[in-house]
Short mmCIF file of C-alpha atoms and ligand atoms in Angstrom, two decimals:
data_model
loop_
_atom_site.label_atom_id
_atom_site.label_comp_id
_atom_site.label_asym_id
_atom_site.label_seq_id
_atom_site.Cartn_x
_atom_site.Cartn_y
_atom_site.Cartn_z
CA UNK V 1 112.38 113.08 90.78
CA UNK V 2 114.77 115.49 88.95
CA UNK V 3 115.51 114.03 85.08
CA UNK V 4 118.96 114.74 83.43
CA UNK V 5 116.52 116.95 80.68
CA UNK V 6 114.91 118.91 83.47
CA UNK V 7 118.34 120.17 85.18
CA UNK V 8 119.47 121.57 81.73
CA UNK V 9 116.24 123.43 81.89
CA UNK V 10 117.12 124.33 85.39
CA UNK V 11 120.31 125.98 84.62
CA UNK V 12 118.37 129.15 82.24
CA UNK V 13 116.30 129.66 85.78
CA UNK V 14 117.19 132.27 88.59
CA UNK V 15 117.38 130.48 91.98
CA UNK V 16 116.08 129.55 94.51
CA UNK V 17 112.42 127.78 93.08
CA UNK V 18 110.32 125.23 93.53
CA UNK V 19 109.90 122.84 91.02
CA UNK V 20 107.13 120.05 91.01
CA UNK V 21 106.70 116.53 89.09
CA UNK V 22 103.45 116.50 88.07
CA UNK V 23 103.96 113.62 87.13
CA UNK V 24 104.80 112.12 90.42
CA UNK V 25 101.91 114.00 91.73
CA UNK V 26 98.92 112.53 89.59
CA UNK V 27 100.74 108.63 90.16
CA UNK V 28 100.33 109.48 93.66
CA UNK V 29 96.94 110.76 93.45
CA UNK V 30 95.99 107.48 91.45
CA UNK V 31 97.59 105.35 94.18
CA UNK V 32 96.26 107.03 96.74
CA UNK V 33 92.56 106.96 95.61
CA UNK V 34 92.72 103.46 94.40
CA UNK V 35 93.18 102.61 97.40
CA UNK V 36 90.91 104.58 99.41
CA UNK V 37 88.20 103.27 96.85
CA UNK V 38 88.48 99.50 97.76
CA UNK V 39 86.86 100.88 100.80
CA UNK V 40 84.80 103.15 100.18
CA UNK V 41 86.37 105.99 101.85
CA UNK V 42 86.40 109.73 101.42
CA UNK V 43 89.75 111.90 101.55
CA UNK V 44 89.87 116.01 101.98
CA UNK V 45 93.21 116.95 101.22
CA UNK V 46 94.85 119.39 103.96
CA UNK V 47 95.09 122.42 102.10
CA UNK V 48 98.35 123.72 104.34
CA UNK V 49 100.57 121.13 103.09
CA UNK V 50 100.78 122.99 99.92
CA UNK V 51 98.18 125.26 98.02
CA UNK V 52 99.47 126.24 94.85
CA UNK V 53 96.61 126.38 92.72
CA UNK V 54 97.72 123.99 89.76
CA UNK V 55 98.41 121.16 92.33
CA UNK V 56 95.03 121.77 93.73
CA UNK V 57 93.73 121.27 90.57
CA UNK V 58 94.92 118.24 89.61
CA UNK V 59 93.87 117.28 93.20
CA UNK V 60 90.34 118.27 93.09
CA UNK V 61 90.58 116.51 89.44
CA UNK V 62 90.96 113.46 91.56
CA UNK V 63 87.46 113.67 93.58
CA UNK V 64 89.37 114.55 96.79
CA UNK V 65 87.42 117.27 98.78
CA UNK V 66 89.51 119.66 101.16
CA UNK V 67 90.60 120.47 104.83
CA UNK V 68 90.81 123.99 105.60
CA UNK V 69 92.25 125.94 108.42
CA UNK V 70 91.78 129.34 107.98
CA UNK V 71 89.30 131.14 106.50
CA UNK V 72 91.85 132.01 103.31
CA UNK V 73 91.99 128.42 102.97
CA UNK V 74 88.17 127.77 102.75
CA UNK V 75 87.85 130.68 99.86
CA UNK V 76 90.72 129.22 97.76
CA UNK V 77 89.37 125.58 97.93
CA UNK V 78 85.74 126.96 96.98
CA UNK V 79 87.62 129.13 93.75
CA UNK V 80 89.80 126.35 92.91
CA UNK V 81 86.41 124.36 92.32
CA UNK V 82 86.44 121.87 95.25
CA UNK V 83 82.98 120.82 95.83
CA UNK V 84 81.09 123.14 99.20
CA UNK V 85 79.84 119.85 100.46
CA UNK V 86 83.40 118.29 100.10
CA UNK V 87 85.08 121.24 102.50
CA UNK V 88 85.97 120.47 106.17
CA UNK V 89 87.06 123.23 108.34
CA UNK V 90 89.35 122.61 111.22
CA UNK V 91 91.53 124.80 113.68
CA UNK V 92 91.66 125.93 117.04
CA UNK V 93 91.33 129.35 116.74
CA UNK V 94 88.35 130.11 114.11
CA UNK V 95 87.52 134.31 113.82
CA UNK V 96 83.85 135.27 113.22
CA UNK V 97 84.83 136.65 109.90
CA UNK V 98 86.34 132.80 108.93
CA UNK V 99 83.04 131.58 110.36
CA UNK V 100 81.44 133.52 108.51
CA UNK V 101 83.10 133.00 105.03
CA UNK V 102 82.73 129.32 105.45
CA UNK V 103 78.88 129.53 106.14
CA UNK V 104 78.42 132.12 103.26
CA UNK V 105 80.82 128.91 101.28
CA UNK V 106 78.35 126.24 102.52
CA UNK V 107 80.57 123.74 103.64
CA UNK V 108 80.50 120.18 104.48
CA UNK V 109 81.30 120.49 108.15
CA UNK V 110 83.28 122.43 110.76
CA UNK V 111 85.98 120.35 112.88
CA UNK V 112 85.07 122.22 116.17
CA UNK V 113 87.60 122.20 119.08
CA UNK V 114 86.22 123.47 121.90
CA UNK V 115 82.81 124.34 123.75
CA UNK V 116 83.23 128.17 123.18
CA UNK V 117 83.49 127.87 119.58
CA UNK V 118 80.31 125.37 119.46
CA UNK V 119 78.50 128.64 121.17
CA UNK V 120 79.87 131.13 118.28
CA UNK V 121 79.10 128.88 115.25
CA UNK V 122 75.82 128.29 116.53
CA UNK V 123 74.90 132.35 117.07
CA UNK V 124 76.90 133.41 114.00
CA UNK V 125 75.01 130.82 111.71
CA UNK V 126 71.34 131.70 113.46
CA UNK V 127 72.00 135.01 113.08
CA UNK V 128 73.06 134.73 109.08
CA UNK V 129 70.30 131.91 108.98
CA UNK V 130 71.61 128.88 108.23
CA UNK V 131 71.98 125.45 109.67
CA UNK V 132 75.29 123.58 109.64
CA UNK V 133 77.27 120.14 110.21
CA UNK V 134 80.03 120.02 113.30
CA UNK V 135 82.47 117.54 113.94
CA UNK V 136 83.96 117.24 117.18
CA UNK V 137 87.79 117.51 117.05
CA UNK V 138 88.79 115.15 119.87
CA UNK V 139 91.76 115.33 121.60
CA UNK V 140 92.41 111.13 121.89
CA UNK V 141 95.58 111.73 124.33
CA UNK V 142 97.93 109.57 121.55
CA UNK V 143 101.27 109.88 120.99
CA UNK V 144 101.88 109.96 117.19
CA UNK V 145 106.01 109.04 118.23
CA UNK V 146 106.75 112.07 116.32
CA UNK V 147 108.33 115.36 116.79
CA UNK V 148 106.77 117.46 119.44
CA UNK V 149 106.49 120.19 117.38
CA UNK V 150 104.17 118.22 114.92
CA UNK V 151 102.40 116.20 117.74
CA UNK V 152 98.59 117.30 118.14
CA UNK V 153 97.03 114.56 120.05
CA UNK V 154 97.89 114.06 123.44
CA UNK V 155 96.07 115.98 126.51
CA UNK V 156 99.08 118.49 126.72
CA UNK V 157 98.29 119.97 123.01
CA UNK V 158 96.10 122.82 122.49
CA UNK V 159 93.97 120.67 119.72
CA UNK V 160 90.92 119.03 120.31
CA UNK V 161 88.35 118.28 123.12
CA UNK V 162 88.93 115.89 126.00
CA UNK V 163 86.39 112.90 126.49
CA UNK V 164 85.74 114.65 129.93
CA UNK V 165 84.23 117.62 128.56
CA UNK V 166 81.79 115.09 126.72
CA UNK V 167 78.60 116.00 128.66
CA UNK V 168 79.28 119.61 128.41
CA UNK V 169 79.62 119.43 124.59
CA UNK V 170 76.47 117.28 124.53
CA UNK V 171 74.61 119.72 126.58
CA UNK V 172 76.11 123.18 124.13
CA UNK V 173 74.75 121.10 121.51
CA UNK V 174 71.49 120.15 122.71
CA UNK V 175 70.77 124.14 123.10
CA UNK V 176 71.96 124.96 120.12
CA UNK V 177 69.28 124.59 117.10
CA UNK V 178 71.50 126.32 113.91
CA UNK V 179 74.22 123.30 114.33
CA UNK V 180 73.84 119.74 113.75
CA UNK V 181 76.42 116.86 115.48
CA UNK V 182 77.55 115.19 112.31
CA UNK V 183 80.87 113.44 113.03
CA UNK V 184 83.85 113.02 115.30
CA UNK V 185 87.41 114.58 113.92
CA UNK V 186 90.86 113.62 114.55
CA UNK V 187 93.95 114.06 113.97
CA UNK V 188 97.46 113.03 116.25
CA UNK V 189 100.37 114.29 114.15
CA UNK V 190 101.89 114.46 111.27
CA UNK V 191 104.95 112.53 109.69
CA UNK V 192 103.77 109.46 111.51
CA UNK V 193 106.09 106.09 110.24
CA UNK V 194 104.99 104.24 112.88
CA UNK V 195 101.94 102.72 111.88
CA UNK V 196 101.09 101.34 115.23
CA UNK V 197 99.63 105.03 116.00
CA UNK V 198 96.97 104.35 113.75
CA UNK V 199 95.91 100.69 115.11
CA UNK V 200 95.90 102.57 118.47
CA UNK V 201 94.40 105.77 117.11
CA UNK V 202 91.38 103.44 116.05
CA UNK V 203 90.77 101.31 119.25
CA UNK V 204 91.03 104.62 121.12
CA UNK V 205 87.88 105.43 118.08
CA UNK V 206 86.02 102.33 118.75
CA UNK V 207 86.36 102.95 122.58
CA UNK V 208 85.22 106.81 122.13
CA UNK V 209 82.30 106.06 119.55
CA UNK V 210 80.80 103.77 122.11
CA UNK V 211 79.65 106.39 124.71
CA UNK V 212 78.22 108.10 121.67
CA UNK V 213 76.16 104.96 120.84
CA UNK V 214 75.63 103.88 124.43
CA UNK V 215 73.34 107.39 124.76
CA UNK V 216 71.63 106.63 121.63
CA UNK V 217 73.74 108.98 119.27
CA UNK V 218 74.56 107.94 115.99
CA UNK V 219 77.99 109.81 114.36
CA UNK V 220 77.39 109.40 110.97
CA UNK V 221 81.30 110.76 110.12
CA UNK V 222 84.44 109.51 111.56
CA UNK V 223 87.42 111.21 110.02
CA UNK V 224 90.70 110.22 110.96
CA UNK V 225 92.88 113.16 110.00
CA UNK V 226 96.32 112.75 108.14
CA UNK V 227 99.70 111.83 109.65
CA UNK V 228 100.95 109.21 106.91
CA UNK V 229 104.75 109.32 107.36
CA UNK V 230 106.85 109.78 103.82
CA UNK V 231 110.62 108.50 103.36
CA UNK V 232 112.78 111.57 103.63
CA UNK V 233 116.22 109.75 103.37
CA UNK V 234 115.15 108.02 100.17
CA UNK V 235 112.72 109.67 98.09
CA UNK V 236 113.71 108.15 94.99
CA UNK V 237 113.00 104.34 96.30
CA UNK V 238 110.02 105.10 98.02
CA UNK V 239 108.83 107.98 96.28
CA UNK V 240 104.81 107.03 97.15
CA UNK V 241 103.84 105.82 100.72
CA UNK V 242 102.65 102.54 101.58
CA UNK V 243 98.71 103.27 101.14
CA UNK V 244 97.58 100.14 101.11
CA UNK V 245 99.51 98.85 104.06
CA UNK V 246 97.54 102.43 105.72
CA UNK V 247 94.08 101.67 104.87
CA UNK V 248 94.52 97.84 105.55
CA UNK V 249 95.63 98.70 108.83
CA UNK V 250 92.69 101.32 108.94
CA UNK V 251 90.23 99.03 107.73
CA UNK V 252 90.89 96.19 110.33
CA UNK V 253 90.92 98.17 113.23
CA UNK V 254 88.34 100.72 113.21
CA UNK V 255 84.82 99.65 113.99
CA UNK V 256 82.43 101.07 111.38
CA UNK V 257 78.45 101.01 112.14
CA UNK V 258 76.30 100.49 109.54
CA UNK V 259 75.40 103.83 107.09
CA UNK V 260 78.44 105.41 108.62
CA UNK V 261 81.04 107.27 106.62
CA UNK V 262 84.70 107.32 106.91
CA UNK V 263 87.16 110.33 106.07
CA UNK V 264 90.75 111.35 106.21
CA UNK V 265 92.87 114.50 105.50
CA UNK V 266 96.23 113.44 104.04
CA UNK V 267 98.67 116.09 103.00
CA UNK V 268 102.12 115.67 103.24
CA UNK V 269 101.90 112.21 101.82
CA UNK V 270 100.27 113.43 98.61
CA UNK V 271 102.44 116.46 97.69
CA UNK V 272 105.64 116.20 99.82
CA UNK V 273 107.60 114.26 97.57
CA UNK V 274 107.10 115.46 94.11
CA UNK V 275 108.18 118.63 95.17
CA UNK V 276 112.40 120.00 95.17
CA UNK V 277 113.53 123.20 95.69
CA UNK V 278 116.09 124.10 93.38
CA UNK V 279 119.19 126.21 94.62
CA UNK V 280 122.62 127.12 93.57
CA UNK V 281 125.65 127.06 95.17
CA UNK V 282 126.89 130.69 96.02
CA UNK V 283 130.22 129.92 97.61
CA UNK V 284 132.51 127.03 99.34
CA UNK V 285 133.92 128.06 101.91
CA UNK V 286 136.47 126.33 104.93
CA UNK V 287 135.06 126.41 108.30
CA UNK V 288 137.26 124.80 111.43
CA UNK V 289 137.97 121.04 109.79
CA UNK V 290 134.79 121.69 107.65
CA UNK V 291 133.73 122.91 104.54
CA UNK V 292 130.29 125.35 104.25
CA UNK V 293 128.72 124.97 100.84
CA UNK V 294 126.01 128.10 101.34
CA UNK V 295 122.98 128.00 99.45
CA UNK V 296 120.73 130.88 97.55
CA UNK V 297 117.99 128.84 99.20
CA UNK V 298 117.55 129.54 103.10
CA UNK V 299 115.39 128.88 106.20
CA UNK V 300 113.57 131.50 104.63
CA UNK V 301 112.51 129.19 101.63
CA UNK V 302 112.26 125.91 103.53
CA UNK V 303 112.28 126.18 107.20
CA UNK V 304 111.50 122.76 107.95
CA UNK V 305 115.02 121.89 108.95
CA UNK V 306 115.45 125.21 111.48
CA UNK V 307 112.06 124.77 113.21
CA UNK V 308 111.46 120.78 113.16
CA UNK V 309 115.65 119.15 113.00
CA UNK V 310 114.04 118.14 109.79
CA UNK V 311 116.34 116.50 107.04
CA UNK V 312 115.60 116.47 103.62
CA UNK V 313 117.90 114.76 100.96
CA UNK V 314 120.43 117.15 99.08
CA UNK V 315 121.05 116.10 95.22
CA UNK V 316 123.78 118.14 93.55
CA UNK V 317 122.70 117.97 89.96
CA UNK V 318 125.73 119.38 88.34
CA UNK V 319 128.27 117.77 89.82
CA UNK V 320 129.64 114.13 89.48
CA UNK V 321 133.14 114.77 91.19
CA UNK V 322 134.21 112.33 94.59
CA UNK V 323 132.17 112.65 97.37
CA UNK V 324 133.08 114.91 100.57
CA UNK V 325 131.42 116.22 103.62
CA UNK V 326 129.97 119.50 103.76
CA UNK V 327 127.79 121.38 106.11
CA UNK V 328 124.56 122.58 103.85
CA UNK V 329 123.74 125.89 104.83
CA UNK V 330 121.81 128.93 103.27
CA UNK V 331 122.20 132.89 103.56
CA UNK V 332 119.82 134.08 105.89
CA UNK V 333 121.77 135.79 109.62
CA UNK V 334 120.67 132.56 111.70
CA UNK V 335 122.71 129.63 112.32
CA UNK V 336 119.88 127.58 112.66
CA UNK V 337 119.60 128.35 108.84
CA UNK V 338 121.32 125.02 107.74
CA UNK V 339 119.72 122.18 105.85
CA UNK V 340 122.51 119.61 107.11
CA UNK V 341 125.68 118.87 108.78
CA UNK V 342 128.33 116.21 107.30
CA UNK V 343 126.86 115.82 104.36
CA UNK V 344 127.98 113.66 102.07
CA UNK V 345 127.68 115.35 98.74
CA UNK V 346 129.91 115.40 95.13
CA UNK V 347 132.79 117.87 95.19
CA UNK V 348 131.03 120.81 95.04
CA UNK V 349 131.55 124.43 94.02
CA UNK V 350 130.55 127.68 92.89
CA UNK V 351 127.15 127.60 90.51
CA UNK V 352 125.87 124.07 90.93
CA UNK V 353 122.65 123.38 91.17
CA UNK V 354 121.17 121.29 94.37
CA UNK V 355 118.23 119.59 94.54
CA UNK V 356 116.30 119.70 98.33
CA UNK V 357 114.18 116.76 98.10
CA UNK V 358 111.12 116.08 99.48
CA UNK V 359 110.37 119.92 99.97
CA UNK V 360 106.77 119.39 98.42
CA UNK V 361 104.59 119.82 101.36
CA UNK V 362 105.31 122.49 103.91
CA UNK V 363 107.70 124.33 101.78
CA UNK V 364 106.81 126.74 99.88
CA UNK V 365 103.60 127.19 101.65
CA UNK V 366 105.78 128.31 104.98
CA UNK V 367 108.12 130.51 103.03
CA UNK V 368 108.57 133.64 104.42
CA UNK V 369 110.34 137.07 103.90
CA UNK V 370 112.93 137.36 106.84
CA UNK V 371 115.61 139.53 105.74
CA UNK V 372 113.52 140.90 102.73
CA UNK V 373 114.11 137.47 100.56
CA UNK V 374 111.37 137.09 97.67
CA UNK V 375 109.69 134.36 98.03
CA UNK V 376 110.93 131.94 95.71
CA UNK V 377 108.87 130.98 92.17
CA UNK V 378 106.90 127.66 91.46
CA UNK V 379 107.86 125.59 88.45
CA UNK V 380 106.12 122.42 87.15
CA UNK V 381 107.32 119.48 85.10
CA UNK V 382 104.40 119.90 82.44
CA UNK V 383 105.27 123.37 81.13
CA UNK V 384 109.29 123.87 82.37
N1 LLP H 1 94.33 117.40 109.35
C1 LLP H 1 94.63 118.26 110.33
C2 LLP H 1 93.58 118.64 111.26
C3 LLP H 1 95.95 118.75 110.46
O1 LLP H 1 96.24 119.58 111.45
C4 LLP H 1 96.93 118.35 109.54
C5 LLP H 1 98.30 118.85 109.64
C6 LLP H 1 96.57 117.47 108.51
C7 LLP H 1 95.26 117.00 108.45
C8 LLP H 1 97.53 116.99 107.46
O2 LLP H 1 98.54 116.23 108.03
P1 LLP H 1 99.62 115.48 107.11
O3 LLP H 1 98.92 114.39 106.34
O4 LLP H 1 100.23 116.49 106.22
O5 LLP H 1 100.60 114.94 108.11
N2 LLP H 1 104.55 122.01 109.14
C9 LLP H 1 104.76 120.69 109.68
C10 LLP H 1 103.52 119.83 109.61
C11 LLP H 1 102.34 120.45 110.32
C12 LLP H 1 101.09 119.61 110.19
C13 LLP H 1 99.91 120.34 110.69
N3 LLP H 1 98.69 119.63 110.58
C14 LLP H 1 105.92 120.04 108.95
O6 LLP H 1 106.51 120.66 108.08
O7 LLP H 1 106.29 118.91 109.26
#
């Protein structure tokens, strides 16, 4: 949330930035881990939501471990001081060189997708010496009822491996003495608010876990991935997700076997929401029975809207005049580069400051430098 105090501050500051409530952040964290206490589970936070180093600080601060995708991701959890055995390492598409840096790393566990990359861990870890955890990354075949773009788990998405494979993985496994079968990974989309996913994502895990047990394999880790859904449209009522209603859901629908462990990998719903990014208003200007208000912030800064139709709430700080419709848009030469259409906003003009809510996971992080934009700066509430 943006405070009266903070959007003084805001005016001394060259636009576009981020800015983050700290605040917010650690009442989040709190929530969230309260929760996930009561049942004893464990959480890795998904690095790619957002991985500026002073939120994963306070993050690792909280006992959450991490969930890595890339190689670069692995490195910066180890030097931000998340604990080896609290790394997970996931992704479709792993290069010996990332295999490698998360073996030298000693990590928890690698979420393995496929049969091929089984084969590669196993020869790139005998041949550096060293023994390590895999989780297999199924592919359930849910639909998360989200957008397709964000949807990883049914049998048409690259991610995961198909119960049908099952034998063959079992088989790559058996041959393979420098990896050990620790867990079963997954993960069906992201921005999930329809919580019947999850009851069906764990029946479809109870089902699964069964032909596991029925050849006399214990999986010591389940991990459920992340998806938790956040309230775009309003941030400021609902500005921490319904954990409890998550893991109560969780917790009386997935089976759990005695000594065994259970994980998730939120991201979005810890960061998304104490994050804005701050813009001014460069110009008004008429468009046919419309009016443009155009941004310093662009797709460039938050592409979210351009790539997913995703909305995030517009504040304008500055302004308290009557409200009227106006297409958001930002600078860059793409007319997908808008943050919203008809938007009802305070007569606004030239220099005010807007607030794009919400913009704290998968912003900044997916910032790029189309049309030679800098990348915008990262504020925080502690130290503005
Ligand atoms: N675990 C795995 C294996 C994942 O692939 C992801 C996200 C997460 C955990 C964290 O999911 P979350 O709790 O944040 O939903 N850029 C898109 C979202 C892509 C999500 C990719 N995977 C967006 O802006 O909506």
């Amino acid at each position: 949330m943006v405070q009266n105090k903070e959007t003084e501050r805001f005016k001394t500051l060259e636009t576009p930035f981020y800015y983050y409530d700290m605040e917010l952040l650690r009442e989040t964290l709190k929530r969230y881990t309260d929760e996930l206490k009561k049942y004893n589970y464990h959480a890795h936070y998904a690095l790619k939501a957002n991985a500026n180093v002073r939120v994963l600080s306070l993050i690792k601060d909280f006992g959450l471990g991490a969930d890595c995708v890339s190689g670069n991701e692995v490195s910066l959890a180890l030097k931000t001081g998340f604990s080896p055995d609290k790394v997970v390492y996931a992704g479709v598409g792993k290069s010996d060189k990332e295999i490698k840096t998360a073996l030298e790393g000693g990590i928890f566990c690698f979420n393995c997708e496929s049969v091929p990359e089984i084969e590669v861990i196993n020869s790139i870890a005998e041949s550096m010496g060293k023994k390590v955890g895999i989780a297999l990354r199924i592919n359930p075949d849910i639909d998360a009822h989200t957008h397709k773009y964000i949807s990883t788990g049914r049998s048409q998405d690259k991610f995961g491996i198909s119960p049908w494979m099952f034998d063959e993985v079992l088989a790559t496994i058996k041959k393979s003495s420098n990896i050990n079968l620790i867990g079963l990974h997954f993960h069906v989309g992201s921005q999930i608010t329809d919580l019947n996913v999850f009851s069906m994502l764990c029946k479809r895990v109870n089902e699964l876990q069964k032909w596991f047990i029925e050849r006399g394999i214990f999986i010591e880790n389940i991990n459920l991935g992340g998806g938790l859904g956040i309230d775009y449209v309003n941030p400021d009522e609902n500005p921490i997700s319904d954990f409890k209603n998550y893991f109560s859901i969780i917790n009386s629908n997935l089976i759990v076997y005695p000594g065994q462990k259970i994980h998730f990998e939120p991201g979005r719903t810890i960061v998304a929401q104490c994050g804005s990014l701050i813009s001014r208003v460069l110009y008004v200007k008429m468009g046919k029975g419309k009016k443009f208000a155009i941004l310093d912030a662009g797709m460039n800064d938050l592409i979210r809207p351009a790539l997913y139709q995703a909305s995030h709430r517009i504040d304008n700080l500055t302004s308290k005049g009557r409200i009227m419709r106006y297409d958001v848009v930002g600078p860059i030469c793409e007319s997908s580069d808008r943050f919203g259409k008809n938007l009802l906003l305070p007569q606004t003009k030239r220099g005010d400051l807007v607030a794009i809510r919400s913009a704290g996971a998968y912003g900044q992080v997916m910032a790029m430098r189309y049309n030679q934009k800098d990348i915008a700066p990262e504020y925080f509430s502690e130290n503005i």
